[in-house]
mmCIF file with all atom_site columns, C-alpha atoms in Angstrom:
data_model
loop_
_atom_site.group_PDB
_atom_site.id
_atom_site.type_symbol
_atom_site.label_atom_id
_atom_site.label_alt_id
_atom_site.label_comp_id
_atom_site.label_asym_id
_atom_site.label_entity_id
_atom_site.label_seq_id
_atom_site.pdbx_PDB_ins_code
_atom_site.Cartn_x
_atom_site.Cartn_y
_atom_site.Cartn_z
_atom_site.occupancy
_atom_site.B_iso_or_equiv
_atom_site.pdbx_formal_charge
_atom_site.auth_seq_id
_atom_site.auth_comp_id
_atom_site.auth_asym_id
_atom_site.auth_atom_id
_atom_site.pdbx_PDB_model_num
ATOM 1   C CA . MET A 1 1   ? 31.962 -82.364  -26.834 1.00 0.00 ? 1   MET A CA 1
ATOM 2   C CA . LYS A 1 2   ? 35.092 -80.605  -28.314 1.00 0.00 ? 2   LYS A CA 1
ATOM 3   C CA . GLN A 1 3   ? 36.315 -83.512  -28.234 1.00 0.00 ? 3   GLN A CA 1
ATOM 4   C CA . TRP A 1 4   ? 34.086 -85.567  -29.605 1.00 0.00 ? 4   TRP A CA 1
ATOM 5   C CA . LEU A 1 5   ? 33.331 -83.681  -32.091 1.00 0.00 ? 5   LEU A CA 1
ATOM 6   C CA . GLU A 1 6   ? 37.294 -83.728  -33.181 1.00 0.00 ? 6   GLU A CA 1
ATOM 7   C CA . ARG A 1 7   ? 37.518 -86.844  -32.929 1.00 0.00 ? 7   ARG A CA 1
ATOM 8   C CA . TYR A 1 8   ? 34.480 -87.833  -35.213 1.00 0.00 ? 8   TYR A CA 1
ATOM 9   C CA . LYS A 1 9   ? 34.935 -84.672  -37.623 1.00 0.00 ? 9   LYS A CA 1
ATOM 10  C CA . HIS A 1 10  ? 34.563 -87.282  -40.520 1.00 0.00 ? 10  HIS A CA 1
ATOM 11  C CA . ALA A 1 11  ? 31.194 -87.102  -39.897 1.00 0.00 ? 11  ALA A CA 1
ATOM 12  C CA . TRP A 1 12  ? 30.824 -83.933  -42.664 1.00 0.00 ? 12  TRP A CA 1
ATOM 13  C CA . ILE A 1 13  ? 30.572 -85.890  -45.458 1.00 0.00 ? 13  ILE A CA 1
ATOM 14  C CA . LEU A 1 14  ? 26.786 -87.370  -43.805 1.00 0.00 ? 14  LEU A CA 1
ATOM 15  C CA . LEU A 1 15  ? 25.551 -83.742  -44.613 1.00 0.00 ? 15  LEU A CA 1
ATOM 16  C CA . TYR A 1 16  ? 24.868 -85.206  -48.259 1.00 0.00 ? 16  TYR A CA 1
ATOM 17  C CA . ALA A 1 17  ? 22.063 -86.052  -47.037 1.00 0.00 ? 17  ALA A CA 1
ATOM 18  C CA . PHE A 1 18  ? 20.700 -82.409  -46.967 1.00 0.00 ? 18  PHE A CA 1
ATOM 19  C CA . LEU A 1 19  ? 21.520 -82.620  -50.680 1.00 0.00 ? 19  LEU A CA 1
ATOM 20  C CA . TYR A 1 20  ? 19.802 -85.994  -51.330 1.00 0.00 ? 20  TYR A CA 1
ATOM 21  C CA . ILE A 1 21  ? 16.492 -86.567  -49.216 1.00 0.00 ? 21  ILE A CA 1
ATOM 22  C CA . PRO A 1 22  ? 15.027 -82.918  -50.489 1.00 0.00 ? 22  PRO A CA 1
ATOM 23  C CA . TRP A 1 23  ? 16.136 -83.891  -54.284 1.00 0.00 ? 23  TRP A CA 1
ATOM 24  C CA . PHE A 1 24  ? 14.447 -87.151  -54.156 1.00 0.00 ? 24  PHE A CA 1
ATOM 25  C CA . SER A 1 25  ? 11.291 -85.438  -52.208 1.00 0.00 ? 25  SER A CA 1
ATOM 26  C CA . TYR A 1 26  ? 11.171 -82.771  -54.988 1.00 0.00 ? 26  TYR A CA 1
ATOM 27  C CA . LEU A 1 27  ? 11.115 -85.681  -57.639 1.00 0.00 ? 27  LEU A CA 1
ATOM 28  C CA . GLU A 1 28  ? 8.413  -88.085  -55.984 1.00 0.00 ? 28  GLU A CA 1
ATOM 29  C CA . ARG A 1 29  ? 6.001  -84.886  -55.938 1.00 0.00 ? 29  ARG A CA 1
ATOM 30  C CA . THR A 1 30  ? 6.759  -83.690  -59.397 1.00 0.00 ? 30  THR A CA 1
ATOM 31  C CA . VAL A 1 31  ? 6.963  -87.035  -61.330 1.00 0.00 ? 31  VAL A CA 1
ATOM 32  C CA . THR A 1 32  ? 3.380  -88.313  -61.027 1.00 0.00 ? 32  THR A CA 1
ATOM 33  C CA . ARG A 1 33  ? 2.519  -88.336  -65.129 1.00 0.00 ? 33  ARG A CA 1
ATOM 34  C CA . ASP A 1 34  ? 4.379  -88.435  -68.583 1.00 0.00 ? 34  ASP A CA 1
ATOM 35  C CA . TYR A 1 35  ? 6.960  -90.387  -67.883 1.00 0.00 ? 35  TYR A CA 1
ATOM 36  C CA . TYR A 1 36  ? 8.636  -93.553  -68.768 1.00 0.00 ? 36  TYR A CA 1
ATOM 37  C CA . VAL A 1 37  ? 7.338  -96.611  -68.333 1.00 0.00 ? 37  VAL A CA 1
ATOM 38  C CA . ILE A 1 38  ? 9.786  -99.806  -67.166 1.00 0.00 ? 38  ILE A CA 1
ATOM 39  C CA . HIS A 1 39  ? 8.056  -102.708 -67.778 1.00 0.00 ? 39  HIS A CA 1
ATOM 40  C CA . THR A 1 40  ? 9.875  -106.225 -69.512 1.00 0.00 ? 40  THR A CA 1
ATOM 41  C CA . ARG A 1 41  ? 8.532  -109.242 -70.700 1.00 0.00 ? 41  ARG A CA 1
ATOM 42  C CA . LEU A 1 42  ? 10.691 -110.984 -68.211 1.00 0.00 ? 42  LEU A CA 1
ATOM 43  C CA . ASP A 1 43  ? 8.975  -109.062 -65.290 1.00 0.00 ? 43  ASP A CA 1
ATOM 44  C CA . ASP A 1 44  ? 5.805  -110.478 -65.973 1.00 0.00 ? 44  ASP A CA 1
ATOM 45  C CA . PHE A 1 45  ? 7.430  -114.207 -65.220 1.00 0.00 ? 45  PHE A CA 1
ATOM 46  C CA . ILE A 1 46  ? 8.732  -112.780 -61.661 1.00 0.00 ? 46  ILE A CA 1
ATOM 47  C CA . PRO A 1 47  ? 5.766  -113.758 -58.991 1.00 0.00 ? 47  PRO A CA 1
ATOM 48  C CA . PHE A 1 48  ? 4.718  -110.993 -56.478 1.00 0.00 ? 48  PHE A CA 1
ATOM 49  C CA . HIS A 1 49  ? 4.892  -112.604 -52.969 1.00 0.00 ? 49  HIS A CA 1
ATOM 50  C CA . GLU A 1 50  ? 4.583  -109.925 -49.688 1.00 0.00 ? 50  GLU A CA 1
ATOM 51  C CA . PHE A 1 51  ? 7.018  -111.779 -47.951 1.00 0.00 ? 51  PHE A CA 1
ATOM 52  C CA . PHE A 1 52  ? 9.887  -109.886 -49.437 1.00 0.00 ? 52  PHE A CA 1
ATOM 53  C CA . ILE A 1 53  ? 8.638  -107.127 -47.467 1.00 0.00 ? 53  ILE A CA 1
ATOM 54  C CA . ILE A 1 54  ? 10.881 -107.977 -45.074 1.00 0.00 ? 54  ILE A CA 1
ATOM 55  C CA . PRO A 1 55  ? 14.405 -107.939 -46.941 1.00 0.00 ? 55  PRO A CA 1
ATOM 56  C CA . TYR A 1 56  ? 13.195 -104.911 -48.539 1.00 0.00 ? 56  TYR A CA 1
ATOM 57  C CA . LEU A 1 57  ? 12.856 -103.135 -44.956 1.00 0.00 ? 57  LEU A CA 1
ATOM 58  C CA . ALA A 1 58  ? 16.036 -104.894 -43.790 1.00 0.00 ? 58  ALA A CA 1
ATOM 59  C CA . TRP A 1 59  ? 18.355 -102.815 -46.812 1.00 0.00 ? 59  TRP A CA 1
ATOM 60  C CA . PHE A 1 60  ? 17.278 -99.517  -44.021 1.00 0.00 ? 60  PHE A CA 1
ATOM 61  C CA . PHE A 1 61  ? 19.243 -101.617 -41.427 1.00 0.00 ? 61  PHE A CA 1
ATOM 62  C CA . TYR A 1 62  ? 22.119 -103.024 -43.349 1.00 0.00 ? 62  TYR A CA 1
ATOM 63  C CA . VAL A 1 63  ? 22.829 -100.009 -45.168 1.00 0.00 ? 63  VAL A CA 1
ATOM 64  C CA . SER A 1 64  ? 22.954 -97.249  -42.248 1.00 0.00 ? 64  SER A CA 1
ATOM 65  C CA . GLY A 1 65  ? 24.614 -100.525 -39.688 1.00 0.00 ? 65  GLY A CA 1
ATOM 66  C CA . VAL A 1 66  ? 27.753 -101.060 -42.248 1.00 0.00 ? 66  VAL A CA 1
ATOM 67  C CA . ILE A 1 67  ? 27.909 -97.303  -42.190 1.00 0.00 ? 67  ILE A CA 1
ATOM 68  C CA . LEU A 1 68  ? 28.077 -96.701  -38.754 1.00 0.00 ? 68  LEU A CA 1
ATOM 69  C CA . TYR A 1 69  ? 30.782 -99.582  -37.684 1.00 0.00 ? 69  TYR A CA 1
ATOM 70  C CA . PHE A 1 70  ? 33.156 -98.193  -40.235 1.00 0.00 ? 70  PHE A CA 1
ATOM 71  C CA . PHE A 1 71  ? 32.032 -94.242  -38.883 1.00 0.00 ? 71  PHE A CA 1
ATOM 72  C CA . PHE A 1 72  ? 33.391 -95.940  -35.330 1.00 0.00 ? 72  PHE A CA 1
ATOM 73  C CA . LYS A 1 73  ? 35.734 -98.590  -36.954 1.00 0.00 ? 73  LYS A CA 1
ATOM 74  C CA . ASN A 1 74  ? 37.627 -97.481  -40.004 1.00 0.00 ? 74  ASN A CA 1
ATOM 75  C CA . LYS A 1 75  ? 37.792 -93.920  -40.962 1.00 0.00 ? 75  LYS A CA 1
ATOM 76  C CA . GLN A 1 76  ? 39.258 -95.298  -44.390 1.00 0.00 ? 76  GLN A CA 1
ATOM 77  C CA . ASP A 1 77  ? 36.385 -97.708  -44.864 1.00 0.00 ? 77  ASP A CA 1
ATOM 78  C CA . TYR A 1 78  ? 33.645 -95.145  -44.092 1.00 0.00 ? 78  TYR A CA 1
ATOM 79  C CA . TYR A 1 79  ? 35.178 -92.767  -46.782 1.00 0.00 ? 79  TYR A CA 1
ATOM 80  C CA . ARG A 1 80  ? 35.146 -95.130  -49.796 1.00 0.00 ? 80  ARG A CA 1
ATOM 81  C CA . LEU A 1 81  ? 31.881 -96.645  -48.684 1.00 0.00 ? 81  LEU A CA 1
ATOM 82  C CA . CYS A 1 82  ? 29.597 -93.519  -48.388 1.00 0.00 ? 82  CYS A CA 1
ATOM 83  C CA . ILE A 1 83  ? 31.579 -91.865  -51.634 1.00 0.00 ? 83  ILE A CA 1
ATOM 84  C CA . TYR A 1 84  ? 30.923 -95.093  -53.296 1.00 0.00 ? 84  TYR A CA 1
ATOM 85  C CA . LEU A 1 85  ? 26.474 -94.953  -51.995 1.00 0.00 ? 85  LEU A CA 1
ATOM 86  C CA . PHE A 1 86  ? 26.700 -90.941  -52.893 1.00 0.00 ? 86  PHE A CA 1
ATOM 87  C CA . THR A 1 87  ? 28.160 -90.923  -56.584 1.00 0.00 ? 87  THR A CA 1
ATOM 88  C CA . GLY A 1 88  ? 25.592 -93.779  -57.695 1.00 0.00 ? 88  GLY A CA 1
ATOM 89  C CA . MET A 1 89  ? 22.717 -92.237  -55.372 1.00 0.00 ? 89  MET A CA 1
ATOM 90  C CA . THR A 1 90  ? 23.423 -88.266  -57.232 1.00 0.00 ? 90  THR A CA 1
ATOM 91  C CA . LEU A 1 91  ? 23.873 -90.257  -60.655 1.00 0.00 ? 91  LEU A CA 1
ATOM 92  C CA . SER A 1 92  ? 20.162 -91.707  -59.960 1.00 0.00 ? 92  SER A CA 1
ATOM 93  C CA . LEU A 1 93  ? 18.435 -88.363  -59.085 1.00 0.00 ? 93  LEU A CA 1
ATOM 94  C CA . ILE A 1 94  ? 20.247 -86.780  -62.023 1.00 0.00 ? 94  ILE A CA 1
ATOM 95  C CA . VAL A 1 95  ? 19.107 -89.296  -64.403 1.00 0.00 ? 95  VAL A CA 1
ATOM 96  C CA . CYS A 1 96  ? 15.440 -89.361  -62.572 1.00 0.00 ? 96  CYS A CA 1
ATOM 97  C CA . THR A 1 97  ? 15.257 -85.593  -63.154 1.00 0.00 ? 97  THR A CA 1
ATOM 98  C CA . VAL A 1 98  ? 16.172 -85.878  -66.846 1.00 0.00 ? 98  VAL A CA 1
ATOM 99  C CA . PHE A 1 99  ? 14.546 -89.105  -67.665 1.00 0.00 ? 99  PHE A CA 1
ATOM 100 C CA . HIS A 1 100 ? 11.301 -89.495  -65.903 1.00 0.00 ? 100 HIS A CA 1
ATOM 101 C CA . ASN A 1 101 ? 10.260 -92.731  -65.423 1.00 0.00 ? 101 ASN A CA 1
ATOM 102 C CA . GLY A 1 102 ? 8.226  -94.965  -63.645 1.00 0.00 ? 102 GLY A CA 1
ATOM 103 C CA . THR A 1 103 ? 6.761  -98.618  -63.248 1.00 0.00 ? 103 THR A CA 1
ATOM 104 C CA . ASP A 1 104 ? 3.486  -100.002 -63.955 1.00 0.00 ? 104 ASP A CA 1
ATOM 105 C CA . LEU A 1 105 ? 4.004  -103.595 -62.047 1.00 0.00 ? 105 LEU A CA 1
ATOM 106 C CA . ARG A 1 106 ? 2.164  -103.163 -58.732 1.00 0.00 ? 106 ARG A CA 1
ATOM 107 C CA . PRO A 1 107 ? -0.415 -105.671 -58.170 1.00 0.00 ? 107 PRO A CA 1
ATOM 108 C CA . VAL A 1 108 ? -3.476 -104.232 -55.389 1.00 0.00 ? 108 VAL A CA 1
ATOM 109 C CA . VAL A 1 109 ? -2.389 -105.854 -52.484 1.00 0.00 ? 109 VAL A CA 1
ATOM 110 C CA . ASP A 1 110 ? -4.669 -106.775 -49.338 1.00 0.00 ? 110 ASP A CA 1
ATOM 111 C CA . PRO A 1 111 ? -3.670 -105.504 -46.249 1.00 0.00 ? 111 PRO A CA 1
ATOM 112 C CA . GLU A 1 112 ? -5.591 -107.404 -44.500 1.00 0.00 ? 112 GLU A CA 1
ATOM 113 C CA . LYS A 1 113 ? -4.474 -110.763 -45.564 1.00 0.00 ? 113 LYS A CA 1
ATOM 114 C CA . ASN A 1 114 ? -1.356 -110.519 -43.223 1.00 0.00 ? 114 ASN A CA 1
ATOM 115 C CA . ILE A 1 115 ? 1.251  -108.325 -41.239 1.00 0.00 ? 115 ILE A CA 1
ATOM 116 C CA . CYS A 1 116 ? 3.615  -108.627 -44.554 1.00 0.00 ? 116 CYS A CA 1
ATOM 117 C CA . ALA A 1 117 ? 1.033  -107.708 -46.731 1.00 0.00 ? 117 ALA A CA 1
ATOM 118 C CA . LYS A 1 118 ? -0.029 -104.517 -44.281 1.00 0.00 ? 118 LYS A CA 1
ATOM 119 C CA . LEU A 1 119 ? 3.546  -103.477 -45.120 1.00 0.00 ? 119 LEU A CA 1
ATOM 120 C CA . VAL A 1 120 ? 3.744  -103.704 -48.629 1.00 0.00 ? 120 VAL A CA 1
ATOM 121 C CA . ALA A 1 121 ? 0.784  -101.941 -48.402 1.00 0.00 ? 121 ALA A CA 1
ATOM 122 C CA . CYS A 1 122 ? 2.122  -98.809  -45.958 1.00 0.00 ? 122 CYS A CA 1
ATOM 123 C CA . LEU A 1 123 ? 5.166  -98.894  -48.042 1.00 0.00 ? 123 LEU A CA 1
ATOM 124 C CA . HIS A 1 124 ? 3.047  -98.216  -51.508 1.00 0.00 ? 124 HIS A CA 1
ATOM 125 C CA . ALA A 1 125 ? 1.180  -95.412  -49.684 1.00 0.00 ? 125 ALA A CA 1
ATOM 126 C CA . ALA A 1 126 ? 4.444  -93.829  -48.654 1.00 0.00 ? 126 ALA A CA 1
ATOM 127 C CA . ASP A 1 127 ? 6.258  -94.063  -51.926 1.00 0.00 ? 127 ASP A CA 1
ATOM 128 C CA . THR A 1 128 ? 4.862  -93.851  -55.157 1.00 0.00 ? 128 THR A CA 1
ATOM 129 C CA . SER A 1 129 ? 5.893  -95.879  -58.793 1.00 0.00 ? 129 SER A CA 1
ATOM 130 C CA . THR A 1 130 ? 8.318  -93.359  -60.096 1.00 0.00 ? 130 THR A CA 1
ATOM 131 C CA . ASN A 1 131 ? 11.889 -92.583  -60.063 1.00 0.00 ? 131 ASN A CA 1
ATOM 132 C CA . ILE A 1 132 ? 12.874 -96.154  -60.024 1.00 0.00 ? 132 ILE A CA 1
ATOM 133 C CA . PHE A 1 133 ? 15.614 -96.692  -62.357 1.00 0.00 ? 133 PHE A CA 1
ATOM 134 C CA . PRO A 1 134 ? 18.565 -97.546  -61.611 1.00 0.00 ? 134 PRO A CA 1
ATOM 135 C CA . SER A 1 135 ? 17.245 -98.563  -58.448 1.00 0.00 ? 135 SER A CA 1
ATOM 136 C CA . ILE A 1 136 ? 18.655 -97.222  -55.084 1.00 0.00 ? 136 ILE A CA 1
ATOM 137 C CA . HIS A 1 137 ? 18.078 -100.342 -53.568 1.00 0.00 ? 137 HIS A CA 1
ATOM 138 C CA . ALA A 1 138 ? 19.675 -102.475 -55.077 1.00 0.00 ? 138 ALA A CA 1
ATOM 139 C CA . TYR A 1 139 ? 22.655 -100.356 -55.953 1.00 0.00 ? 139 TYR A CA 1
ATOM 140 C CA . ASN A 1 140 ? 23.370 -99.501  -52.589 1.00 0.00 ? 140 ASN A CA 1
ATOM 141 C CA . SER A 1 141 ? 22.889 -103.306 -51.004 1.00 0.00 ? 141 SER A CA 1
ATOM 142 C CA . ILE A 1 142 ? 25.163 -104.197 -54.249 1.00 0.00 ? 142 ILE A CA 1
ATOM 143 C CA . VAL A 1 143 ? 27.843 -100.970 -52.702 1.00 0.00 ? 143 VAL A CA 1
ATOM 144 C CA . VAL A 1 144 ? 28.116 -102.040 -48.660 1.00 0.00 ? 144 VAL A CA 1
ATOM 145 C CA . HIS A 1 145 ? 28.280 -105.801 -49.416 1.00 0.00 ? 145 HIS A CA 1
ATOM 146 C CA . LEU A 1 146 ? 31.684 -105.194 -51.931 1.00 0.00 ? 146 LEU A CA 1
ATOM 147 C CA . SER A 1 147 ? 32.736 -102.193 -49.124 1.00 0.00 ? 147 SER A CA 1
ATOM 148 C CA . ILE A 1 148 ? 32.639 -105.039 -46.798 1.00 0.00 ? 148 ILE A CA 1
ATOM 149 C CA . ILE A 1 149 ? 34.168 -107.537 -49.079 1.00 0.00 ? 149 ILE A CA 1
ATOM 150 C CA . LYS A 1 150 ? 36.968 -105.130 -49.745 1.00 0.00 ? 150 LYS A CA 1
ATOM 151 C CA . SER A 1 151 ? 37.585 -104.589 -46.080 1.00 0.00 ? 151 SER A CA 1
ATOM 152 C CA . GLU A 1 152 ? 40.364 -105.902 -44.254 1.00 0.00 ? 152 GLU A CA 1
ATOM 153 C CA . ALA A 1 153 ? 38.160 -105.500 -40.889 1.00 0.00 ? 153 ALA A CA 1
ATOM 154 C CA . PHE A 1 154 ? 36.214 -108.441 -42.666 1.00 0.00 ? 154 PHE A CA 1
ATOM 155 C CA . LYS A 1 155 ? 39.343 -110.530 -44.344 1.00 0.00 ? 155 LYS A CA 1
ATOM 156 C CA . ASN A 1 156 ? 38.652 -113.223 -42.124 1.00 0.00 ? 156 ASN A CA 1
ATOM 157 C CA . ARG A 1 157 ? 35.332 -112.966 -41.033 1.00 0.00 ? 157 ARG A CA 1
ATOM 158 C CA . ARG A 1 158 ? 33.811 -115.787 -43.806 1.00 0.00 ? 158 ARG A CA 1
ATOM 159 C CA . PHE A 1 159 ? 30.207 -116.042 -41.287 1.00 0.00 ? 159 PHE A CA 1
ATOM 160 C CA . PHE A 1 160 ? 30.003 -112.109 -41.767 1.00 0.00 ? 160 PHE A CA 1
ATOM 161 C CA . ARG A 1 161 ? 31.476 -112.289 -45.709 1.00 0.00 ? 161 ARG A CA 1
ATOM 162 C CA . LEU A 1 162 ? 28.752 -114.485 -46.603 1.00 0.00 ? 162 LEU A CA 1
ATOM 163 C CA . LEU A 1 163 ? 25.362 -112.766 -44.565 1.00 0.00 ? 163 LEU A CA 1
ATOM 164 C CA . SER A 1 164 ? 25.911 -109.857 -46.244 1.00 0.00 ? 164 SER A CA 1
ATOM 165 C CA . LEU A 1 165 ? 26.217 -111.458 -49.282 1.00 0.00 ? 165 LEU A CA 1
ATOM 166 C CA . ILE A 1 166 ? 22.716 -113.232 -49.043 1.00 0.00 ? 166 ILE A CA 1
ATOM 167 C CA . MET A 1 167 ? 21.567 -109.957 -47.146 1.00 0.00 ? 167 MET A CA 1
ATOM 168 C CA . ALA A 1 168 ? 22.109 -107.930 -50.857 1.00 0.00 ? 168 ALA A CA 1
ATOM 169 C CA . VAL A 1 169 ? 20.647 -110.777 -53.112 1.00 0.00 ? 169 VAL A CA 1
ATOM 170 C CA . SER A 1 170 ? 17.964 -110.757 -50.737 1.00 0.00 ? 170 SER A CA 1
ATOM 171 C CA . ILE A 1 171 ? 16.959 -107.136 -50.596 1.00 0.00 ? 171 ILE A CA 1
ATOM 172 C CA . CYS A 1 172 ? 17.975 -106.883 -54.648 1.00 0.00 ? 172 CYS A CA 1
ATOM 173 C CA . VAL A 1 173 ? 15.460 -109.764 -54.994 1.00 0.00 ? 173 VAL A CA 1
ATOM 174 C CA . SER A 1 174 ? 12.811 -108.322 -53.063 1.00 0.00 ? 174 SER A CA 1
ATOM 175 C CA . THR A 1 175 ? 12.447 -104.860 -55.224 1.00 0.00 ? 175 THR A CA 1
ATOM 176 C CA . VAL A 1 176 ? 11.550 -106.872 -58.242 1.00 0.00 ? 176 VAL A CA 1
ATOM 177 C CA . CYS A 1 177 ? 9.246  -110.047 -56.652 1.00 0.00 ? 177 CYS A CA 1
ATOM 178 C CA . LEU A 1 178 ? 7.766  -106.595 -54.790 1.00 0.00 ? 178 LEU A CA 1
ATOM 179 C CA . LYS A 1 179 ? 7.264  -105.283 -58.017 1.00 0.00 ? 179 LYS A CA 1
ATOM 180 C CA . GLN A 1 180 ? 8.469  -101.627 -56.483 1.00 0.00 ? 180 GLN A CA 1
ATOM 181 C CA . HIS A 1 181 ? 11.282 -102.475 -59.542 1.00 0.00 ? 181 HIS A CA 1
ATOM 182 C CA . SER A 1 182 ? 11.362 -103.441 -63.096 1.00 0.00 ? 182 SER A CA 1
ATOM 183 C CA . ILE A 1 183 ? 14.629 -106.382 -63.380 1.00 0.00 ? 183 ILE A CA 1
ATOM 184 C CA . VAL A 1 184 ? 16.219 -103.469 -65.553 1.00 0.00 ? 184 VAL A CA 1
ATOM 185 C CA . ASP A 1 185 ? 16.449 -101.011 -62.501 1.00 0.00 ? 185 ASP A CA 1
ATOM 186 C CA . VAL A 1 186 ? 18.054 -104.021 -61.365 1.00 0.00 ? 186 VAL A CA 1
ATOM 187 C CA . MET A 1 187 ? 20.283 -104.298 -63.967 1.00 0.00 ? 187 MET A CA 1
ATOM 188 C CA . GLY A 1 188 ? 21.218 -100.800 -63.979 1.00 0.00 ? 188 GLY A CA 1
ATOM 189 C CA . ALA A 1 189 ? 21.988 -100.771 -60.537 1.00 0.00 ? 189 ALA A CA 1
ATOM 190 C CA . MET A 1 190 ? 24.798 -103.495 -61.434 1.00 0.00 ? 190 MET A CA 1
ATOM 191 C CA . LEU A 1 191 ? 26.462 -101.529 -64.016 1.00 0.00 ? 191 LEU A CA 1
ATOM 192 C CA . MET A 1 192 ? 26.142 -98.215  -61.966 1.00 0.00 ? 192 MET A CA 1
ATOM 193 C CA . ALA A 1 193 ? 28.121 -100.369 -59.299 1.00 0.00 ? 193 ALA A CA 1
ATOM 194 C CA . TYR A 1 194 ? 30.308 -101.918 -61.853 1.00 0.00 ? 194 TYR A CA 1
ATOM 195 C CA . ALA A 1 195 ? 31.007 -97.676  -63.293 1.00 0.00 ? 195 ALA A CA 1
ATOM 196 C CA . PHE A 1 196 ? 32.068 -96.888  -59.917 1.00 0.00 ? 196 PHE A CA 1
ATOM 197 C CA . TYR A 1 197 ? 33.850 -99.362  -58.153 1.00 0.00 ? 197 TYR A CA 1
ATOM 198 C CA . PRO A 1 198 ? 37.622 -98.211  -60.042 1.00 0.00 ? 198 PRO A CA 1
ATOM 199 C CA . MET A 1 199 ? 37.080 -95.004  -58.943 1.00 0.00 ? 199 MET A CA 1
ATOM 200 C CA . VAL A 1 200 ? 37.098 -95.734  -55.152 1.00 0.00 ? 200 VAL A CA 1
ATOM 201 C CA . TYR A 1 201 ? 38.881 -99.203  -55.331 1.00 0.00 ? 201 TYR A CA 1
ATOM 202 C CA . GLY A 1 202 ? 41.310 -98.300  -57.704 1.00 0.00 ? 202 GLY A CA 1
ATOM 203 C CA . ASN A 1 203 ? 44.563 -97.176  -57.872 1.00 0.00 ? 203 ASN A CA 1
ATOM 204 C CA . SER A 1 204 ? 43.792 -92.871  -57.759 1.00 0.00 ? 204 SER A CA 1
ATOM 205 C CA . PHE A 1 205 ? 42.027 -93.144  -54.565 1.00 0.00 ? 205 PHE A CA 1
ATOM 206 C CA . VAL A 1 206 ? 44.838 -95.516  -52.876 1.00 0.00 ? 206 VAL A CA 1
ATOM 207 C CA . ILE A 1 207 ? 47.432 -93.297  -54.460 1.00 0.00 ? 207 ILE A CA 1
ATOM 208 C CA . GLY A 1 208 ? 45.789 -90.026  -53.054 1.00 0.00 ? 208 GLY A CA 1
ATOM 209 C CA . GLN A 1 209 ? 44.973 -91.436  -49.673 1.00 0.00 ? 209 GLN A CA 1
ATOM 210 C CA . ARG A 1 210 ? 48.235 -92.069  -49.341 1.00 0.00 ? 210 ARG A CA 1
ATOM 211 C CA . MET A 1 211 ? 49.591 -88.493  -50.454 1.00 0.00 ? 211 MET A CA 1
ATOM 212 C CA . ARG A 1 212 ? 47.218 -86.821  -48.045 1.00 0.00 ? 212 ARG A CA 1
ATOM 213 C CA . GLU A 1 213 ? 48.999 -88.843  -45.153 1.00 0.00 ? 213 GLU A CA 1
ATOM 214 C CA . SER A 1 214 ? 52.333 -88.448  -46.592 1.00 0.00 ? 214 SER A CA 1
ATOM 215 C CA . ARG A 1 215 ? 51.636 -84.260  -46.157 1.00 0.00 ? 215 ARG A CA 1
ATOM 216 C CA . LEU A 1 216 ? 49.844 -84.956  -42.753 1.00 0.00 ? 216 LEU A CA 1
ATOM 217 C CA . PHE A 1 217 ? 52.739 -86.533  -41.395 1.00 0.00 ? 217 PHE A CA 1
ATOM 218 C CA . THR A 1 218 ? 55.674 -84.091  -43.153 1.00 0.00 ? 218 THR A CA 1
ATOM 219 C CA . ARG A 1 219 ? 52.955 -80.926  -41.238 1.00 0.00 ? 219 ARG A CA 1
ATOM 220 C CA . ARG A 1 220 ? 53.512 -83.232  -38.189 1.00 0.00 ? 220 ARG A CA 1
ATOM 221 C CA . ARG A 1 221 ? 56.925 -83.482  -38.413 1.00 0.00 ? 221 ARG A CA 1
ATOM 222 C CA . SER A 1 222 ? 57.619 -80.027  -38.937 1.00 0.00 ? 222 SER A CA 1
ATOM 223 C CA . ALA A 1 223 ? 55.438 -78.744  -35.744 1.00 0.00 ? 223 ALA A CA 1
#
């Protein structure tokens, strides 16, 4: 057990869940009225279809699966991805805390229509229509795909890179076709991913990583 903890001590960053989950749950409980409704004319042209619940729910496996892969295979890619994800998720919580927002786009769904409609009805019962801007679903999908594109482990794996692109795009589309989000929420997620990209994949991160590795190498030699 001690050896396992020593080998995978980088799991500490996942403790972020103990910050994110209570904070998000608090917003879900308290932001129930007097919020700004995000609804554009473009949203009205986007058709609803319950089929998109499949890629929407696949998001959980997509994001967690890539985090776990990097956790065991590449510590640097793992740290980059977690920092990229958690920075945007925190900013989203801050935005929703100071700017209460929600949507009125959700249609009435007949859960008896088919299994997908039933899943959408369950989603509506479990998830409120508030705290939607920017879209965490869209942001995390974009970030995970970018982490795969930038990873050396996937450099020559065109099939997985293409599969990741399809997954990320389908998840983003699902957020608006299920009427969980406005197109504005997805655009906000894209801008946030663009803004934080240099912080994770820019020169400052690489230089800092090399400096840490250099100090570690020096300590080992002196020991």
